[in-house]
GROMACS .gro file of N, CA and C in nm:
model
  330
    1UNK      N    1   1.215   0.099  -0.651
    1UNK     CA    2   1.072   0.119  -0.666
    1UNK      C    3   0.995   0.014  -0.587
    2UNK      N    4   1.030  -0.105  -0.546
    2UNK     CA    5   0.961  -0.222  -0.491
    2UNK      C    6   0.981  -0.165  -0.341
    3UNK      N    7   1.088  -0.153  -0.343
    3UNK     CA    8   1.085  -0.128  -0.198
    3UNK      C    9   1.024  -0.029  -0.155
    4UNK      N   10   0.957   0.072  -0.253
    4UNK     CA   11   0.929   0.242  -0.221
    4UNK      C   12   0.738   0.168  -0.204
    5UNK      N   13   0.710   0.066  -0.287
    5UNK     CA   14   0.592  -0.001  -0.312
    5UNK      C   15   0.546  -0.101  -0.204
    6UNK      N   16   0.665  -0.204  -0.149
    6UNK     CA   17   0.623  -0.220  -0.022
    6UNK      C   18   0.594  -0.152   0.094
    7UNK      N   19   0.702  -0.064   0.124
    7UNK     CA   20   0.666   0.022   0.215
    7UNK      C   21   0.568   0.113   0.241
    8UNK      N   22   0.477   0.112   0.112
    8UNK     CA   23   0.352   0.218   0.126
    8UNK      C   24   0.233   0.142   0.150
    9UNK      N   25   0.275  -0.037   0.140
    9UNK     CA   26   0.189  -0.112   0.149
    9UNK      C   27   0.125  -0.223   0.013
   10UNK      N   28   0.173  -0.151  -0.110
   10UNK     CA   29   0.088  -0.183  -0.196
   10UNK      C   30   0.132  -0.277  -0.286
   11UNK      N   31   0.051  -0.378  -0.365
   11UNK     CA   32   0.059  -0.474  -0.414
   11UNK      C   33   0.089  -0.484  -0.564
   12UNK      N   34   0.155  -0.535  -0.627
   12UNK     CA   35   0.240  -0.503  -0.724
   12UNK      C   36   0.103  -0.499  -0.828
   13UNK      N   37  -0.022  -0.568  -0.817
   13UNK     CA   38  -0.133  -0.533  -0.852
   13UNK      C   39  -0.188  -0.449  -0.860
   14UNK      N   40  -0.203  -0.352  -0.756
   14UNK     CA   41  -0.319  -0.229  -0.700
   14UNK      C   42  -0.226  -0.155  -0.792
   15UNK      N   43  -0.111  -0.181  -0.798
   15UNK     CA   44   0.007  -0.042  -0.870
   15UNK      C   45  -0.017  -0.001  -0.996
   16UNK      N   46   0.022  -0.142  -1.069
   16UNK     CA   47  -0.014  -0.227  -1.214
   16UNK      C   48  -0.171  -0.135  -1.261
   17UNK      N   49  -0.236  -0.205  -1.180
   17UNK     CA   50  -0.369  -0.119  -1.189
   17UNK      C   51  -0.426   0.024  -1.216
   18UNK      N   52  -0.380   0.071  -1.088
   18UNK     CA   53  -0.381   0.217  -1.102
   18UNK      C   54  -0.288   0.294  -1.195
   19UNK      N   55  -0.172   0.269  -1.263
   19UNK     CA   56  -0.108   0.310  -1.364
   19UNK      C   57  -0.107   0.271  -1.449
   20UNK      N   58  -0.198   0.125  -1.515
   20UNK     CA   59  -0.248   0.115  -1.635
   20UNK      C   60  -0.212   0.083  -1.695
   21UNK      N   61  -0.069  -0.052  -1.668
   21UNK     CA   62   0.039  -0.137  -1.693
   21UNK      C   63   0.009  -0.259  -1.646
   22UNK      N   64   0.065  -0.379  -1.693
   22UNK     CA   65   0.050  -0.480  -1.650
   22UNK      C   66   0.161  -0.535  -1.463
   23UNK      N   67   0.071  -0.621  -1.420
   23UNK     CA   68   0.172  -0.653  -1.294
   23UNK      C   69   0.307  -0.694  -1.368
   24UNK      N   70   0.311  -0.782  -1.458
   24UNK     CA   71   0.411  -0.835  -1.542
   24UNK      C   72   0.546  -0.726  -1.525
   25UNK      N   73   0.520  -0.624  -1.631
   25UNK     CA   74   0.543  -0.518  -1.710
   25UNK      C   75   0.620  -0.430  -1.571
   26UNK      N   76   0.536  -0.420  -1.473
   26UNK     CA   77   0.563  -0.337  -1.319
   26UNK      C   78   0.683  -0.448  -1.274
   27UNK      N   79   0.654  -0.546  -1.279
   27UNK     CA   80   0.789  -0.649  -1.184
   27UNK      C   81   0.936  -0.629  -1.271
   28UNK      N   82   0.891  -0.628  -1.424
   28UNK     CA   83   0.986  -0.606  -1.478
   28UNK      C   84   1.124  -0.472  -1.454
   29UNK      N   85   1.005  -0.392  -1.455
   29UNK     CA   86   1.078  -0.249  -1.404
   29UNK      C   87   1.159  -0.279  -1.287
   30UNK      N   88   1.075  -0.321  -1.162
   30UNK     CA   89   1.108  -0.313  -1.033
   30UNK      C   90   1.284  -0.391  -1.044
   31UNK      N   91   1.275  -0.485  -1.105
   31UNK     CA   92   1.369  -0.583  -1.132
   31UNK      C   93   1.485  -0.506  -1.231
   32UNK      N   94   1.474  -0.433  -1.316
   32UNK     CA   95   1.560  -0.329  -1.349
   32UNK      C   96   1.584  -0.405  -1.538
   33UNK      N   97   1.511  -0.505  -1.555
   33UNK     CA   98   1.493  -0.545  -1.698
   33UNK      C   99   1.461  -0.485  -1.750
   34UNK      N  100   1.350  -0.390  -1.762
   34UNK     CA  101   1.281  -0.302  -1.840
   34UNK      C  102   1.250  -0.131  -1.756
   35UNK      N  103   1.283  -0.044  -1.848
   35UNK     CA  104   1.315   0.088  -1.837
   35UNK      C  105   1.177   0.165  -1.862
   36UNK      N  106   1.126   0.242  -1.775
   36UNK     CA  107   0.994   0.242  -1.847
   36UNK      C  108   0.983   0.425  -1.932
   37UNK      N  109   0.920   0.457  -2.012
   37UNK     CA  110   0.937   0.565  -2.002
   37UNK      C  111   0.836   0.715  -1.940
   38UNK      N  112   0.887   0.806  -1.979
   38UNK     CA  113   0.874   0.901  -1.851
   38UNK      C  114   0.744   0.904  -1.804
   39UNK      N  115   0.617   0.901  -1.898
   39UNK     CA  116   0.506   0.886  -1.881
   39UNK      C  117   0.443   0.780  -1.778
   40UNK      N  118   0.523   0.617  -1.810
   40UNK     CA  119   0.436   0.535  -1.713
   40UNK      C  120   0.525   0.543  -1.597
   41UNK      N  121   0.651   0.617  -1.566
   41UNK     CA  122   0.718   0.610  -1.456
   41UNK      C  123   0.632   0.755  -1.396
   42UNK      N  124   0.605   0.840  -1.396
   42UNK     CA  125   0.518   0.938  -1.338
   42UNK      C  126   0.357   0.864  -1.273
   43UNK      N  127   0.338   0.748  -1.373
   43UNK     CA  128   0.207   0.734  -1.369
   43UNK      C  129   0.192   0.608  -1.249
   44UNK      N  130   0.298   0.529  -1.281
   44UNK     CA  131   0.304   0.440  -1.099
   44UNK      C  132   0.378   0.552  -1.014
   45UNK      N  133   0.431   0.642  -0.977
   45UNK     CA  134   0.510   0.713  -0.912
   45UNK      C  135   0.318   0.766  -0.811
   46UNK      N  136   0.278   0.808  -0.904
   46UNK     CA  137   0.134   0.859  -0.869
   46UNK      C  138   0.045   0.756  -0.818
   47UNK      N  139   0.025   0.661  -0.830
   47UNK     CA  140  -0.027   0.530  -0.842
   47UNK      C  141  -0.020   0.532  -0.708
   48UNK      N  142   0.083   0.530  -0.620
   48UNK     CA  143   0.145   0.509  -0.469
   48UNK      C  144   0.108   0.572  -0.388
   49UNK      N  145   0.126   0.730  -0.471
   49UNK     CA  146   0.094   0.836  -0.393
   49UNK      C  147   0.192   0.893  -0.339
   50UNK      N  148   0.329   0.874  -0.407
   50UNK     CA  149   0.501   0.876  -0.346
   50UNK      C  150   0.545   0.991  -0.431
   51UNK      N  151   0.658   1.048  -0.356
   51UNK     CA  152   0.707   1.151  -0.420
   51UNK      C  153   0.851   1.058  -0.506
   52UNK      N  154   0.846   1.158  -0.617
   52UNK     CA  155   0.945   1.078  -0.736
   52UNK      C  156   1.098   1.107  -0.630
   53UNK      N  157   1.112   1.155  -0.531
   53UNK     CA  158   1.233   1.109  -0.483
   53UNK      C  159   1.304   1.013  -0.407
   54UNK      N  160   1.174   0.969  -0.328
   54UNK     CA  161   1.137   0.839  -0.254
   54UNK      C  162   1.211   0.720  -0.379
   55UNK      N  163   1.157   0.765  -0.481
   55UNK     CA  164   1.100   0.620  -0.589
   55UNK      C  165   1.228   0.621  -0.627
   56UNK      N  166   1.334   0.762  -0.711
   56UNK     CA  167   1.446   0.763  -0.794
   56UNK      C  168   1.571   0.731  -0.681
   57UNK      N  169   1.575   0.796  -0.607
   57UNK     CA  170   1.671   0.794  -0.514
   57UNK      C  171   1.721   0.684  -0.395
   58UNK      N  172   1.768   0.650  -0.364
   58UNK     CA  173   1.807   0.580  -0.274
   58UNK      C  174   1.714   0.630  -0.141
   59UNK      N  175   1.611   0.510  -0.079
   59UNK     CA  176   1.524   0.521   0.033
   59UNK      C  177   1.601   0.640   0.143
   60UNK      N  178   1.553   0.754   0.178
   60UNK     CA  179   1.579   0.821   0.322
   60UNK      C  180   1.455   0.830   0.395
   61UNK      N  181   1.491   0.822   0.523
   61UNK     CA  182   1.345   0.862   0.610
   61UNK      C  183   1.338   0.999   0.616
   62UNK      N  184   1.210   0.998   0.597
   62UNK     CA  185   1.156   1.157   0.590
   62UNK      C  186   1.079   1.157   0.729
   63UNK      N  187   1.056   1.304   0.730
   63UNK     CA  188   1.027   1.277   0.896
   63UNK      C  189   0.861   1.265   0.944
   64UNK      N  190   0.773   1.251   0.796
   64UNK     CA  191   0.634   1.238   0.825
   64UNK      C  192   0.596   1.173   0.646
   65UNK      N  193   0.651   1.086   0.636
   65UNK     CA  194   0.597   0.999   0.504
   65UNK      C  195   0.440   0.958   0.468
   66UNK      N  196   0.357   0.964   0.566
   66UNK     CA  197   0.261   0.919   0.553
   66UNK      C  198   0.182   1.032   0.523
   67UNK      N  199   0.201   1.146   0.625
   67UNK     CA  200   0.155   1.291   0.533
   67UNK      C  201   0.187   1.338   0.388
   68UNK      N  202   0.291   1.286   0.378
   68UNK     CA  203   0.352   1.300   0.223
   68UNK      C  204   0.249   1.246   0.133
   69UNK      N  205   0.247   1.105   0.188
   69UNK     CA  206   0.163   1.024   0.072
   69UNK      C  207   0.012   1.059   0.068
   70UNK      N  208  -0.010   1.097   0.192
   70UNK     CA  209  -0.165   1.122   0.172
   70UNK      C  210  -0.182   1.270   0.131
   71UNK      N  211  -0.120   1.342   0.095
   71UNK     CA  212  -0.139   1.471   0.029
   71UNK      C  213  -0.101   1.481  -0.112
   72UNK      N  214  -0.020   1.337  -0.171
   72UNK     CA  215  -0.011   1.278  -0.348
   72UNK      C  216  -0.168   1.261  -0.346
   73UNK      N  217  -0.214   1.181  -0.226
   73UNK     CA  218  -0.365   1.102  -0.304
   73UNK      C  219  -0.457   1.221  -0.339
   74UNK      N  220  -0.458   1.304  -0.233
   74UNK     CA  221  -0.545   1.431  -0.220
   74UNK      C  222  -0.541   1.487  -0.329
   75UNK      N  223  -0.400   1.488  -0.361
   75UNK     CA  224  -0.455   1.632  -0.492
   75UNK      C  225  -0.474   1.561  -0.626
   76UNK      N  226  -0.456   1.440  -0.584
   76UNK     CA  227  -0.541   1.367  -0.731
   76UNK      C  228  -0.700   1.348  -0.728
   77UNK      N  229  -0.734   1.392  -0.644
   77UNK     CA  230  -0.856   1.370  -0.615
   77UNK      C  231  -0.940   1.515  -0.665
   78UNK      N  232  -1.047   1.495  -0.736
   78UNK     CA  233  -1.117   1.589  -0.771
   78UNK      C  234  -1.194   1.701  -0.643
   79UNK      N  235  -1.193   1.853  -0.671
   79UNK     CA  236  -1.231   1.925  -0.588
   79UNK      C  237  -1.363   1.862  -0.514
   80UNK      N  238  -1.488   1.792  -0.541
   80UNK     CA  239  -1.561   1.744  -0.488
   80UNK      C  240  -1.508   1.649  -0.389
   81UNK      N  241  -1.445   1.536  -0.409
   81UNK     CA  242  -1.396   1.454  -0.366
   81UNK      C  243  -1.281   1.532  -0.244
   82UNK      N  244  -1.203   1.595  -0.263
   82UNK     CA  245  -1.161   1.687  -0.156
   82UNK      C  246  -1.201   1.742  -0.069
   83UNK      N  247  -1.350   1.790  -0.103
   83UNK     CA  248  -1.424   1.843   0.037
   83UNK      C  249  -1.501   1.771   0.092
   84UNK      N  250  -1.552   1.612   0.002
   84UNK     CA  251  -1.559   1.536   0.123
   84UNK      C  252  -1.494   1.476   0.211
   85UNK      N  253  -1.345   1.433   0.147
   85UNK     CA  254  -1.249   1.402   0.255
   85UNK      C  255  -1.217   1.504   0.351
   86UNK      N  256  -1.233   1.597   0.334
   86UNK     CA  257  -1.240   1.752   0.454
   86UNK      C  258  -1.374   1.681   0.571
   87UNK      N  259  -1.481   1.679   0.502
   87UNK     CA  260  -1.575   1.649   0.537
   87UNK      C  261  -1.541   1.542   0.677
   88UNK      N  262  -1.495   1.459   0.628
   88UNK     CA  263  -1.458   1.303   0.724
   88UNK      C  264  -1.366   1.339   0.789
   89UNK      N  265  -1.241   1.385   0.801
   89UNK     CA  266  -1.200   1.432   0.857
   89UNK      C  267  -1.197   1.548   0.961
   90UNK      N  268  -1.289   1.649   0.907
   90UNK     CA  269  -1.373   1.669   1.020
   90UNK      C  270  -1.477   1.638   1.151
   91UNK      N  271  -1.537   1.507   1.079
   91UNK     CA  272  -1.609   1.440   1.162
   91UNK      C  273  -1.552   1.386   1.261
   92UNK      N  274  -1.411   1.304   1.190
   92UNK     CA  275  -1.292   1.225   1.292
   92UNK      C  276  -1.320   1.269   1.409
   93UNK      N  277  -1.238   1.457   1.358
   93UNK     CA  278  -1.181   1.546   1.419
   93UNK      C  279  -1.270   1.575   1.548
   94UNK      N  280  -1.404   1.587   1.515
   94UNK     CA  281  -1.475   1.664   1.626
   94UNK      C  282  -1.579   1.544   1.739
   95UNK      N  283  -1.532   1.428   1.693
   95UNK     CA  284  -1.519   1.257   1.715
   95UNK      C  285  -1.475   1.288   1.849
   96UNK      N  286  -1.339   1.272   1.809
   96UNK     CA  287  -1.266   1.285   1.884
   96UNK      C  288  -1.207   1.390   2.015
   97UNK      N  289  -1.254   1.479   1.957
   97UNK     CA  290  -1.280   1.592   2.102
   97UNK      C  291  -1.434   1.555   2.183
   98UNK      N  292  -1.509   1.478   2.109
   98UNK     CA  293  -1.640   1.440   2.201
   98UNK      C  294  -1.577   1.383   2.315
   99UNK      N  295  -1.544   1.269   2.259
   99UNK     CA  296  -1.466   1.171   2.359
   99UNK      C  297  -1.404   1.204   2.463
  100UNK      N  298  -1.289   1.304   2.428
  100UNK     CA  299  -1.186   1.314   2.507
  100UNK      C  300  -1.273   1.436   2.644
  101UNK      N  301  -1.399   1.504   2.600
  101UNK     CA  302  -1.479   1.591   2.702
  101UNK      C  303  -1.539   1.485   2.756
  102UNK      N  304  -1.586   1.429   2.679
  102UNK     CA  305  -1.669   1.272   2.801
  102UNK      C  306  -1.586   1.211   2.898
  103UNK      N  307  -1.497   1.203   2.865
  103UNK     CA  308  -1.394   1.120   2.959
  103UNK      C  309  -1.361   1.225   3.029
  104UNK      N  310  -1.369   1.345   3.007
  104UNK     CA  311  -1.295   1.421   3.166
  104UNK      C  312  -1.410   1.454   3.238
  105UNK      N  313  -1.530   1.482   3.175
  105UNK     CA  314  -1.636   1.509   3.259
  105UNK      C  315  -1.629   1.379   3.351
  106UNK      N  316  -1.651   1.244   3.254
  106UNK     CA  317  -1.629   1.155   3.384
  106UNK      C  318  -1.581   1.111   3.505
  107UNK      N  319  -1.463   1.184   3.429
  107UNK     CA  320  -1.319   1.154   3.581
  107UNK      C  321  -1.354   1.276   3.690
  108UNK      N  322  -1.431   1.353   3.632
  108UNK     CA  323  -1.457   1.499   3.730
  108UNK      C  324  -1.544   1.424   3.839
  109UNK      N  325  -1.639   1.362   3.810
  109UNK     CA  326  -1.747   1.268   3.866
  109UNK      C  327  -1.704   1.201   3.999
  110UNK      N  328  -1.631   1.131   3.951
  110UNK     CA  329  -1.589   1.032   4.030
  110UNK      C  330  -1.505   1.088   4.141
   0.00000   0.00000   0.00000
């Protein structure tokens, strides 16, 4: 689990936090002293934004982890909150095709 927790970035705090356990209580687990049950192990599993196979299983690379995780956060996120992250991501999206027409119009220029 620590290692499933570093690798997503997150601080044995932000975890603690978001699943509503102490950091204490979380190190304990990680450390294999304390067993947690099924409820607060779902509830840091979620916390991460990780799929419970990442967390139970022995680490494999998957071939797009970061899409993984950001589609845990998504659907915890309330339907409002979903279509504004649509929202921003759209904006990125159409950001980024500005750009990339500016820059060829430019190079046409020259």
């Amino acid at each position: 689990m620590r290692a499933e927790r570093e690798r997503l970035g997150y601080t044995r705090e932000q975890v603690a936090e978001r699943a509503h356990i102490t950091p204490r209580y979380l190190a304990a687990i990680e450390l294999g002293t304390k067993i947690p049950k099924a409820d607060v192990m779902v509830r840091i599993i979620r916390s991460m934004g990780a799929s419970a196979n990442s967390v139970i299983y022995s680490p494999q690379q998957e071939t797009d982890n970061e899409c993984e995780r950001l589609a845990h956060l998504f659907l915890q996120c309330t339907p409002k909150e979903r279509k504004l992250i649509a929202t921003m991501i759209d904006t990125i999206i159409d950001q980024h095709q500005q750009d990339e027409t500016s820059a060829a119009e430019a190079s046409l220029k020259t």
